[in-house]
PDB file of C-alpha atoms in Angstrom:
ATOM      1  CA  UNK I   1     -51.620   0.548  -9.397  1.00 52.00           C
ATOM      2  CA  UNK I   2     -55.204   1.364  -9.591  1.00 79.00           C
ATOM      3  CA  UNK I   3     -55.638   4.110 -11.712  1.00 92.00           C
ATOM      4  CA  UNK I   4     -53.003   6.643 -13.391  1.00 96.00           C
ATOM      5  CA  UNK I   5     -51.770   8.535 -10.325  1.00 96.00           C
ATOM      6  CA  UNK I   6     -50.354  11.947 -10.750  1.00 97.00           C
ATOM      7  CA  UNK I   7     -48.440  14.426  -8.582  1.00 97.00           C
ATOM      8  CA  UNK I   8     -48.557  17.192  -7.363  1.00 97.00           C
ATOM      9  CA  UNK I   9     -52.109  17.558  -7.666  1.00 96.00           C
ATOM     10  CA  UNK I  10     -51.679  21.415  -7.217  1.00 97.00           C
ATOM     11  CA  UNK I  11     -48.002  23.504  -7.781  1.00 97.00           C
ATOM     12  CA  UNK I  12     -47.957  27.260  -7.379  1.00 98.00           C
ATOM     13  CA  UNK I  13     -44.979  28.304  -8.895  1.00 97.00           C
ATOM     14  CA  UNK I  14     -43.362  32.184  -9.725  1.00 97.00           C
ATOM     15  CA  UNK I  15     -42.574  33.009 -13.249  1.00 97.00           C
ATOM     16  CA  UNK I  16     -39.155  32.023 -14.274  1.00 97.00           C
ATOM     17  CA  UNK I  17     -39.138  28.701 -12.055  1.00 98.00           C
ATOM     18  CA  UNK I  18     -39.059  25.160 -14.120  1.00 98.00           C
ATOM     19  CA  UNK I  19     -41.441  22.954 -12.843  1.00 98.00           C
ATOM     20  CA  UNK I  20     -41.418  19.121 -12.979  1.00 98.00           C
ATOM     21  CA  UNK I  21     -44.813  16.912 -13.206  1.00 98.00           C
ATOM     22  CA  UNK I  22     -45.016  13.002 -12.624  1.00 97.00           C
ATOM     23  CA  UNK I  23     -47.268  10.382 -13.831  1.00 97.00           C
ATOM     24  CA  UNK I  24     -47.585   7.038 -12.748  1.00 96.00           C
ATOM     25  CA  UNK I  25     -49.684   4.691 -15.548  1.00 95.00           C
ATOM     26  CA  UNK I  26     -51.559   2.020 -14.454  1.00 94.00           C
ATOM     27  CA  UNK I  27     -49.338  -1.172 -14.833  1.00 92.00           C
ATOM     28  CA  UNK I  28     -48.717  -2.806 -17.883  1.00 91.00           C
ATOM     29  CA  UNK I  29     -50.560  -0.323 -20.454  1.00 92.00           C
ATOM     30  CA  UNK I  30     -48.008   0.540 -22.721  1.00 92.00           C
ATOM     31  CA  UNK I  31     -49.022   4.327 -24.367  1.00 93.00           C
ATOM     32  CA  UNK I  32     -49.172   7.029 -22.179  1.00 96.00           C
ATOM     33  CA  UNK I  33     -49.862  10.732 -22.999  1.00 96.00           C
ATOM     34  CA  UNK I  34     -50.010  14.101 -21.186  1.00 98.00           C
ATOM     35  CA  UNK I  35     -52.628  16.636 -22.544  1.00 97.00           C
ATOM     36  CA  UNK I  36     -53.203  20.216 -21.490  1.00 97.00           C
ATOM     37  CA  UNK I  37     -56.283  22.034 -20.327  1.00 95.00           C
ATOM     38  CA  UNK I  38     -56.516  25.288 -19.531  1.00 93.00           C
ATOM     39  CA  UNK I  39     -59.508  26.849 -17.862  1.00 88.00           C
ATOM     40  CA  UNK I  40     -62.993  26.117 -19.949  1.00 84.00           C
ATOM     41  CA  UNK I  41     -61.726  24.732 -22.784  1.00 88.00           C
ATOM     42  CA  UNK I  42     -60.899  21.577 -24.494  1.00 89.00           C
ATOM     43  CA  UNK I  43     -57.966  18.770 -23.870  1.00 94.00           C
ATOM     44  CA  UNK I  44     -54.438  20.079 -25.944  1.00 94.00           C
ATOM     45  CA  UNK I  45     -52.539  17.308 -27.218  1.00 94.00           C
ATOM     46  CA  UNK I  46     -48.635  18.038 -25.860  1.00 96.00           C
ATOM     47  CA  UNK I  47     -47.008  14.474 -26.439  1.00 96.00           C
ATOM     48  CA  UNK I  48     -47.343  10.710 -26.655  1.00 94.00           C
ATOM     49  CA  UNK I  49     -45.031   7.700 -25.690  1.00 94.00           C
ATOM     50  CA  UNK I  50     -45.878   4.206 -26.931  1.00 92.00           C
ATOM     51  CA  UNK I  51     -43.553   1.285 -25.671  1.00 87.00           C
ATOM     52  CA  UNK I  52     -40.031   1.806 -26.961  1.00 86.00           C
ATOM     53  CA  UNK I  53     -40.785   3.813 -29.865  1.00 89.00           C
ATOM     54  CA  UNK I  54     -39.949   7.351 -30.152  1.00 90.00           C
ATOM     55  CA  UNK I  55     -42.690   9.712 -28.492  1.00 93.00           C
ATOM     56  CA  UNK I  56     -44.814  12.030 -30.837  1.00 93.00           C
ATOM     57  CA  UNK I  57     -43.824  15.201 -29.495  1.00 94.00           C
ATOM     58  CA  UNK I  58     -45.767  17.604 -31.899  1.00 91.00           C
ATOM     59  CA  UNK I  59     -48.164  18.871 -29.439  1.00 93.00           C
ATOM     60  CA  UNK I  60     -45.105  20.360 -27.113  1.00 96.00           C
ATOM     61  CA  UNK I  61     -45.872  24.059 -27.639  1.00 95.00           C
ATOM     62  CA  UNK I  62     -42.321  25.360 -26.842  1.00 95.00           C
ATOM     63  CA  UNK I  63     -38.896  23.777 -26.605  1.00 96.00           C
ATOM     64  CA  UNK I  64     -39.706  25.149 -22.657  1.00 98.00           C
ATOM     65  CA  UNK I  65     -41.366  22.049 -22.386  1.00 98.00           C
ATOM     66  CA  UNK I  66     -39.765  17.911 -22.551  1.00 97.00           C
ATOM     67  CA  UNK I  67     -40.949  14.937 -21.077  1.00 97.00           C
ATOM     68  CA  UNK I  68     -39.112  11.679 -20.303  1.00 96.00           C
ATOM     69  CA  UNK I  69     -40.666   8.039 -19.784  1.00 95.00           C
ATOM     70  CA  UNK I  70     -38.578   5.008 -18.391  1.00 85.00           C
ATOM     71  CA  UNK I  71     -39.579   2.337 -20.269  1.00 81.00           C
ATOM     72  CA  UNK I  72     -43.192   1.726 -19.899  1.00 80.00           C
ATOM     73  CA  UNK I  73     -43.724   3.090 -16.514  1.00 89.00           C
ATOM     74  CA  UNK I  74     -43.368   6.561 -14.789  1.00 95.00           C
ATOM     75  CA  UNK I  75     -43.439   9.629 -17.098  1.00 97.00           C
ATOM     76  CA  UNK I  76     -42.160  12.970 -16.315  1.00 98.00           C
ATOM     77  CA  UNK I  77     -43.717  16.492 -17.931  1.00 98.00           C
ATOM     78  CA  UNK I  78     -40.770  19.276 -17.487  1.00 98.00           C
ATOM     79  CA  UNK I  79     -41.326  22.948 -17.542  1.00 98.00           C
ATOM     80  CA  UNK I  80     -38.425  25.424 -18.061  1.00 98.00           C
ATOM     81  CA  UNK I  81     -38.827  28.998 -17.078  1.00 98.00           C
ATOM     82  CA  UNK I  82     -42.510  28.812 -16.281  1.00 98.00           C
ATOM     83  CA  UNK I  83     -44.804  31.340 -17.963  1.00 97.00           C
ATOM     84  CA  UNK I  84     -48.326  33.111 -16.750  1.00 96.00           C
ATOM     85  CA  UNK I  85     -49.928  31.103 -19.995  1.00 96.00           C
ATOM     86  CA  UNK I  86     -48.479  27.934 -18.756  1.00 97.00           C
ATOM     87  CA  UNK I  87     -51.172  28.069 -16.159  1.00 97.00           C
ATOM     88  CA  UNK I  88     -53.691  24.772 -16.782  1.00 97.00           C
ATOM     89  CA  UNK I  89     -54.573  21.473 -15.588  1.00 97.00           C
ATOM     90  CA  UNK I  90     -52.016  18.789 -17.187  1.00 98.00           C
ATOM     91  CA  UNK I  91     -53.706  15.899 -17.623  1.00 97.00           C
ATOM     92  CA  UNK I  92     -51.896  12.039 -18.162  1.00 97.00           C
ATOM     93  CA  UNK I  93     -53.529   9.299 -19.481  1.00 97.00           C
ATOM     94  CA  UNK I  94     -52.099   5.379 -20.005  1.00 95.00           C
ATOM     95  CA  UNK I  95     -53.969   2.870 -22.306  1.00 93.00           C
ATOM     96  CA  UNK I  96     -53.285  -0.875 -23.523  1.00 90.00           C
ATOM     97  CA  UNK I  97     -55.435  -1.601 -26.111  1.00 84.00           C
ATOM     98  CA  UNK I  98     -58.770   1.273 -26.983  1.00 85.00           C
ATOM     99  CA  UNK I  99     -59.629   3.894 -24.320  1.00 88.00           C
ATOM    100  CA  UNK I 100     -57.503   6.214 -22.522  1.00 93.00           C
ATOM    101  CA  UNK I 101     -57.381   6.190 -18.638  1.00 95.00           C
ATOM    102  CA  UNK I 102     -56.662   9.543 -17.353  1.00 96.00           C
ATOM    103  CA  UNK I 103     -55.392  10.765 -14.068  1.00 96.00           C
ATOM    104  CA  UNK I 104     -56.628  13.024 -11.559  1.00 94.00           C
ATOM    105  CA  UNK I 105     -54.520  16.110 -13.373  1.00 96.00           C
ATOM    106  CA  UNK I 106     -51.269  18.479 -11.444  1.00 97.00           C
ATOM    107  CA  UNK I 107     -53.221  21.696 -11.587  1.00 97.00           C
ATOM    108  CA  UNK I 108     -50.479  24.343 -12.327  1.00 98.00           C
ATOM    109  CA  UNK I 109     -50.471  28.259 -11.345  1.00 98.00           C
ATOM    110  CA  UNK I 110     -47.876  30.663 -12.256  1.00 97.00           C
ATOM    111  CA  UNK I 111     -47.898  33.552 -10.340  1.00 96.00           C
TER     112      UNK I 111
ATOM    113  CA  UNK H   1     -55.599  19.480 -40.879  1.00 64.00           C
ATOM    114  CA  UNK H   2     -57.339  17.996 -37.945  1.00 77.00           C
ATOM    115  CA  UNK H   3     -60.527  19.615 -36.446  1.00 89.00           C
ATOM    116  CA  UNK H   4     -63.538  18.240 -34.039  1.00 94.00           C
ATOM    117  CA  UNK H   5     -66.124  20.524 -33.814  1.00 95.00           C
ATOM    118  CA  UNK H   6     -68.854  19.824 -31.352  1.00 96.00           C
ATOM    119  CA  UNK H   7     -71.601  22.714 -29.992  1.00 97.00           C
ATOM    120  CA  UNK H   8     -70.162  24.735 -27.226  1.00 95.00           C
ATOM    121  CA  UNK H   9     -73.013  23.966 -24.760  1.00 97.00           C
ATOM    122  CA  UNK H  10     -76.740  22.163 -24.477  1.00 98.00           C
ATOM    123  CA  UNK H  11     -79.751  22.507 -21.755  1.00 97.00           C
ATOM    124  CA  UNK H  12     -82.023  19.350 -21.715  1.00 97.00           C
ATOM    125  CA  UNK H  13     -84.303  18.759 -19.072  1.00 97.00           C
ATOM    126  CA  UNK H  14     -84.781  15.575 -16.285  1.00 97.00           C
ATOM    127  CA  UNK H  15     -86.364  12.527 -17.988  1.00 97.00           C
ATOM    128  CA  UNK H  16     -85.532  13.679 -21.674  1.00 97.00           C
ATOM    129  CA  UNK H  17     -83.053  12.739 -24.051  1.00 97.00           C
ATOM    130  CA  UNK H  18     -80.421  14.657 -25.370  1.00 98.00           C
ATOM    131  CA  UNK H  19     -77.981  14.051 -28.930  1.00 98.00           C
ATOM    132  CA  UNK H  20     -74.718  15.510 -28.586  1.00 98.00           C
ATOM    133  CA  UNK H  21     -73.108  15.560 -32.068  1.00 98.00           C
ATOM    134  CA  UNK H  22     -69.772  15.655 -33.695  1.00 98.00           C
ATOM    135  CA  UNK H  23     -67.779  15.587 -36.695  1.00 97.00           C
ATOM    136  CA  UNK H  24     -64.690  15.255 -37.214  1.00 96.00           C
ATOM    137  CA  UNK H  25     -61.676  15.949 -39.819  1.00 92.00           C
ATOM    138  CA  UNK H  26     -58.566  13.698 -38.982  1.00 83.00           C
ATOM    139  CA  UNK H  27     -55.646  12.697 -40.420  1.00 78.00           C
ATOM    140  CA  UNK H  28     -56.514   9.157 -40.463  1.00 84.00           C
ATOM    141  CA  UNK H  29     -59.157   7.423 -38.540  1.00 90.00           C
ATOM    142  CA  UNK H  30     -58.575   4.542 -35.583  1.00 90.00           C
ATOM    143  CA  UNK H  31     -61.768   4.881 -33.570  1.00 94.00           C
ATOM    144  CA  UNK H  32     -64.437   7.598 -31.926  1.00 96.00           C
ATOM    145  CA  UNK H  33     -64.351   7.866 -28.385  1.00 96.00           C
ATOM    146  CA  UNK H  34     -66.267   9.792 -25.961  1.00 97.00           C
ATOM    147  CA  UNK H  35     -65.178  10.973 -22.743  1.00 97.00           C
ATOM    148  CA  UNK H  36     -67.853  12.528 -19.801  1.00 97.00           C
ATOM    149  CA  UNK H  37     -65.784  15.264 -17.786  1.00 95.00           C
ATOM    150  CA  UNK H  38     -67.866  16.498 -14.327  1.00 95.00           C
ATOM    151  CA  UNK H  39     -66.083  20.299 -13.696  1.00 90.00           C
ATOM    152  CA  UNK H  40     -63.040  19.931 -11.455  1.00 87.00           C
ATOM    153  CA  UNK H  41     -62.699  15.923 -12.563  1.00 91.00           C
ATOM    154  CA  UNK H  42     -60.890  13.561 -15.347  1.00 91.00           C
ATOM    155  CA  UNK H  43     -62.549  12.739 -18.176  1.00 94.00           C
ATOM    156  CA  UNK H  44     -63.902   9.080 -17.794  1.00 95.00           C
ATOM    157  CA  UNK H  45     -64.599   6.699 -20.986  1.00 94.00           C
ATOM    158  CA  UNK H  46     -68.044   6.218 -21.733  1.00 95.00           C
ATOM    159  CA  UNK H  47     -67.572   4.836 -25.926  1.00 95.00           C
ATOM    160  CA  UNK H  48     -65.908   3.522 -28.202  1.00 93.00           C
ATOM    161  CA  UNK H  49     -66.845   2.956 -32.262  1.00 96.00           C
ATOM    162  CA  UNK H  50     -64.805   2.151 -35.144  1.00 94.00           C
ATOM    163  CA  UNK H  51     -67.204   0.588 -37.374  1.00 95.00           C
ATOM    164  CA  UNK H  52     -70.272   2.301 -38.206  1.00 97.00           C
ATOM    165  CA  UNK H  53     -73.152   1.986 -36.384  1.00 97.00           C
ATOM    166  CA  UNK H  54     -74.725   2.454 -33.227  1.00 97.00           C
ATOM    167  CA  UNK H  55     -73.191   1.071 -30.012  1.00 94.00           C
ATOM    168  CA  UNK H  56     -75.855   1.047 -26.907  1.00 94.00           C
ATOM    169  CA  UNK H  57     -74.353   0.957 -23.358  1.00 90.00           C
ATOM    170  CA  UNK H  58     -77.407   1.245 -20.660  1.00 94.00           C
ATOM    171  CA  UNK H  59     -78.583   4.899 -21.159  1.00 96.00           C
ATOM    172  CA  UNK H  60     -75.848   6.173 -23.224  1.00 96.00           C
ATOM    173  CA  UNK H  61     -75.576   5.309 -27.140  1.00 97.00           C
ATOM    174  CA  UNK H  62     -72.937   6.725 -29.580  1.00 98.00           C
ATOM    175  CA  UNK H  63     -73.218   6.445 -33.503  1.00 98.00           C
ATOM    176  CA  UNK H  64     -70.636   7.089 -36.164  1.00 98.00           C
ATOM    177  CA  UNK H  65     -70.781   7.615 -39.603  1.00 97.00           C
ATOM    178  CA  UNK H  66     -67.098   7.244 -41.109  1.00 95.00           C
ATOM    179  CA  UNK H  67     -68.081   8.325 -44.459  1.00 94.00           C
ATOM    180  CA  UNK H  68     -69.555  11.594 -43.322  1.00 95.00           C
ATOM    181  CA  UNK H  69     -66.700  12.087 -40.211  1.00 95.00           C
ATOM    182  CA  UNK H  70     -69.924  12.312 -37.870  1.00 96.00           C
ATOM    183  CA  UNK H  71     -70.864  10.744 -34.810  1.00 98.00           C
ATOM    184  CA  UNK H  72     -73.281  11.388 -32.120  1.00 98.00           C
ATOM    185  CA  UNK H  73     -73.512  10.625 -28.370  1.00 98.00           C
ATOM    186  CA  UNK H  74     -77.489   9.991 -26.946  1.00 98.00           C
ATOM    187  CA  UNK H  75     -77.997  10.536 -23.374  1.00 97.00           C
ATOM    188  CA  UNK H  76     -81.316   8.773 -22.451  1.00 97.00           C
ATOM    189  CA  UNK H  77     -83.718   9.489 -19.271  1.00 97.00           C
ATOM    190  CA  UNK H  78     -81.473  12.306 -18.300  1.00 98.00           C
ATOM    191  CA  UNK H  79     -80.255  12.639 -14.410  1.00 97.00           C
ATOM    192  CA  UNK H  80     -79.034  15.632 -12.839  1.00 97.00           C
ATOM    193  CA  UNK H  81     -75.786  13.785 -12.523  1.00 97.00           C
ATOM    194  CA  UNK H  82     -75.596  13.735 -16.356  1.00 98.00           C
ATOM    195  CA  UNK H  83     -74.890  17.468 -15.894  1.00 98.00           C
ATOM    196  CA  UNK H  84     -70.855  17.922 -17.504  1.00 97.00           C
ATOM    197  CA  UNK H  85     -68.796  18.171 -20.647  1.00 96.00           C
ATOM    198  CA  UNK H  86     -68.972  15.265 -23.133  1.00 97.00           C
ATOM    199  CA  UNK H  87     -65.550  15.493 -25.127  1.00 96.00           C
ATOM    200  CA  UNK H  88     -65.548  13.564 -28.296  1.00 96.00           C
ATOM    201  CA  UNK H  89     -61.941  12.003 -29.519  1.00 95.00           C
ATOM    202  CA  UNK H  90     -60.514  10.485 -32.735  1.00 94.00           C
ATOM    203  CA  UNK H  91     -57.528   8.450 -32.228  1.00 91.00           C
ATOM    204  CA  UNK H  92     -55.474   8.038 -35.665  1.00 84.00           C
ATOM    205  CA  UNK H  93     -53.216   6.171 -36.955  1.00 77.00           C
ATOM    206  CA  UNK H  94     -50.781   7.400 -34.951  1.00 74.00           C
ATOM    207  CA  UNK H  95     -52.706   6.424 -32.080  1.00 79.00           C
ATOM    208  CA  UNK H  96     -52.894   9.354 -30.500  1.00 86.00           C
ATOM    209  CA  UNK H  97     -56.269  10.951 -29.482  1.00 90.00           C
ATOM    210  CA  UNK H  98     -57.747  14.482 -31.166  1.00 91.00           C
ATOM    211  CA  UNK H  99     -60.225  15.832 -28.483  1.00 93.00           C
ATOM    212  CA  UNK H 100     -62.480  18.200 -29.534  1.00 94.00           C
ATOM    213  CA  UNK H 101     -63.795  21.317 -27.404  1.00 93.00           C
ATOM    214  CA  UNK H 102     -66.730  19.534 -25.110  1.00 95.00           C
ATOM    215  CA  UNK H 103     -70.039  20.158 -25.224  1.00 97.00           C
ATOM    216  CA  UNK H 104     -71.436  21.369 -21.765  1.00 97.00           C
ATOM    217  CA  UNK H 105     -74.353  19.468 -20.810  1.00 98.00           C
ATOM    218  CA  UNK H 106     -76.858  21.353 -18.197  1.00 97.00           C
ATOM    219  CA  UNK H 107     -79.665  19.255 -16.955  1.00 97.00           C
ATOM    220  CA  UNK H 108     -82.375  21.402 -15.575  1.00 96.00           C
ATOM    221  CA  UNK H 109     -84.854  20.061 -12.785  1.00 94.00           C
TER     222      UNK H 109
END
């Protein structure tokens, strides 16, 4: 594709619910990464998945959260039993070579 | 330990130039990137450096040091459109990238 498309762009979701987020990398780049943001503040590293290696997970903050990647294309971000601080933008970004192209973001609410 | 410190926010003025610096602590070093996030929107690549130096791109220059873990972004004849959060990143050797908190850019009229 074009760009690193991700969906939903919003979710509203009650407390309790598990939530699943998809990215779609732009063709061909072989990392891809999902970062957190949360209202004013900086990008939170939650994991990274380059080719066929095993992902860096040391940014997940909970074992409420997992992600899966098939291969080197789409990338799923799961949520179990959603919390109130879970509420942020999650951000994905793909990249082949230097810089990191990031998506549009699945702005997440927990109510 | 890995930190990025950057100043929380900056007010420059239309037609001036503005340095937006950073340093960094990183557990390893594979290139300085800086990203230009408008509220609401993705960050979007504006640099790259791994060797020291300065790297001009139109009106936007970054610098890095590597022996002092500093670099700096310079935002030349400043636009109202330049108003938004410049995020500096360190990718390491595990290839993943370090943001640090943004700087908030406000360009006043």
């Amino acid at each position: 594709g074009a760009g690193v498309s991700q969906s939903p762009s919003n979710k509203v979701t009650e407390k309790g619910k598990d939530v699943e987020l998809r990215c779609d990398p732009i063709s061909g780049h072989t990392a891809l990464y999902w970062y957190r943001q949360r209202l004013g503040q900086g990008l939170e590293f939650l994991i990274y998945f380059q080719g066929n290696s095993a992902p860096d997970k040391s940014g997940l903050p909970s074992d409420r959260f997992s992600a899966e990647r098939t291969g080197e294309s789409v990338s799923t971000l799961t949520i179990q039993r959603t919390q109130q601080e879970d509420s942020a933008v999650y951000l994905c970004a793909s990249s082949l070579d230097h810089e990191a192209f990031f998506g549009q973001g699945t702005r997440l609410t927990v109510v | 330990g890995q930190n990025i410190d950057q100043p929380t926010e900056m007010t420059a003025t239309e037609g001036a130039i503005v340095q937006i610096n950073c340093t960094y602590q990183t557990s390893g070093f594979n290139g300085l990137f800086w990203y230009q996030q408008h509220a609401g929107e993705a960050p979007t690549f504006l640099s790259y450096n791994v060797l020291d130096g300065l790297e001009e791109k139109g009106r936007f220059s970054s610098f890095l040091s590597r022996s002092k873990g500093y670099s700096y972004l310079l935002l030349k004849e400043l636009q109202m459109k330049d108003s938004a959060s410049y995020l500096c990143a360190v990718r390491n050797y595990g290839q993943n990238f370090v943001f640090g908190p943004g700087t908030r850019l406000s360009v006043l009229p």
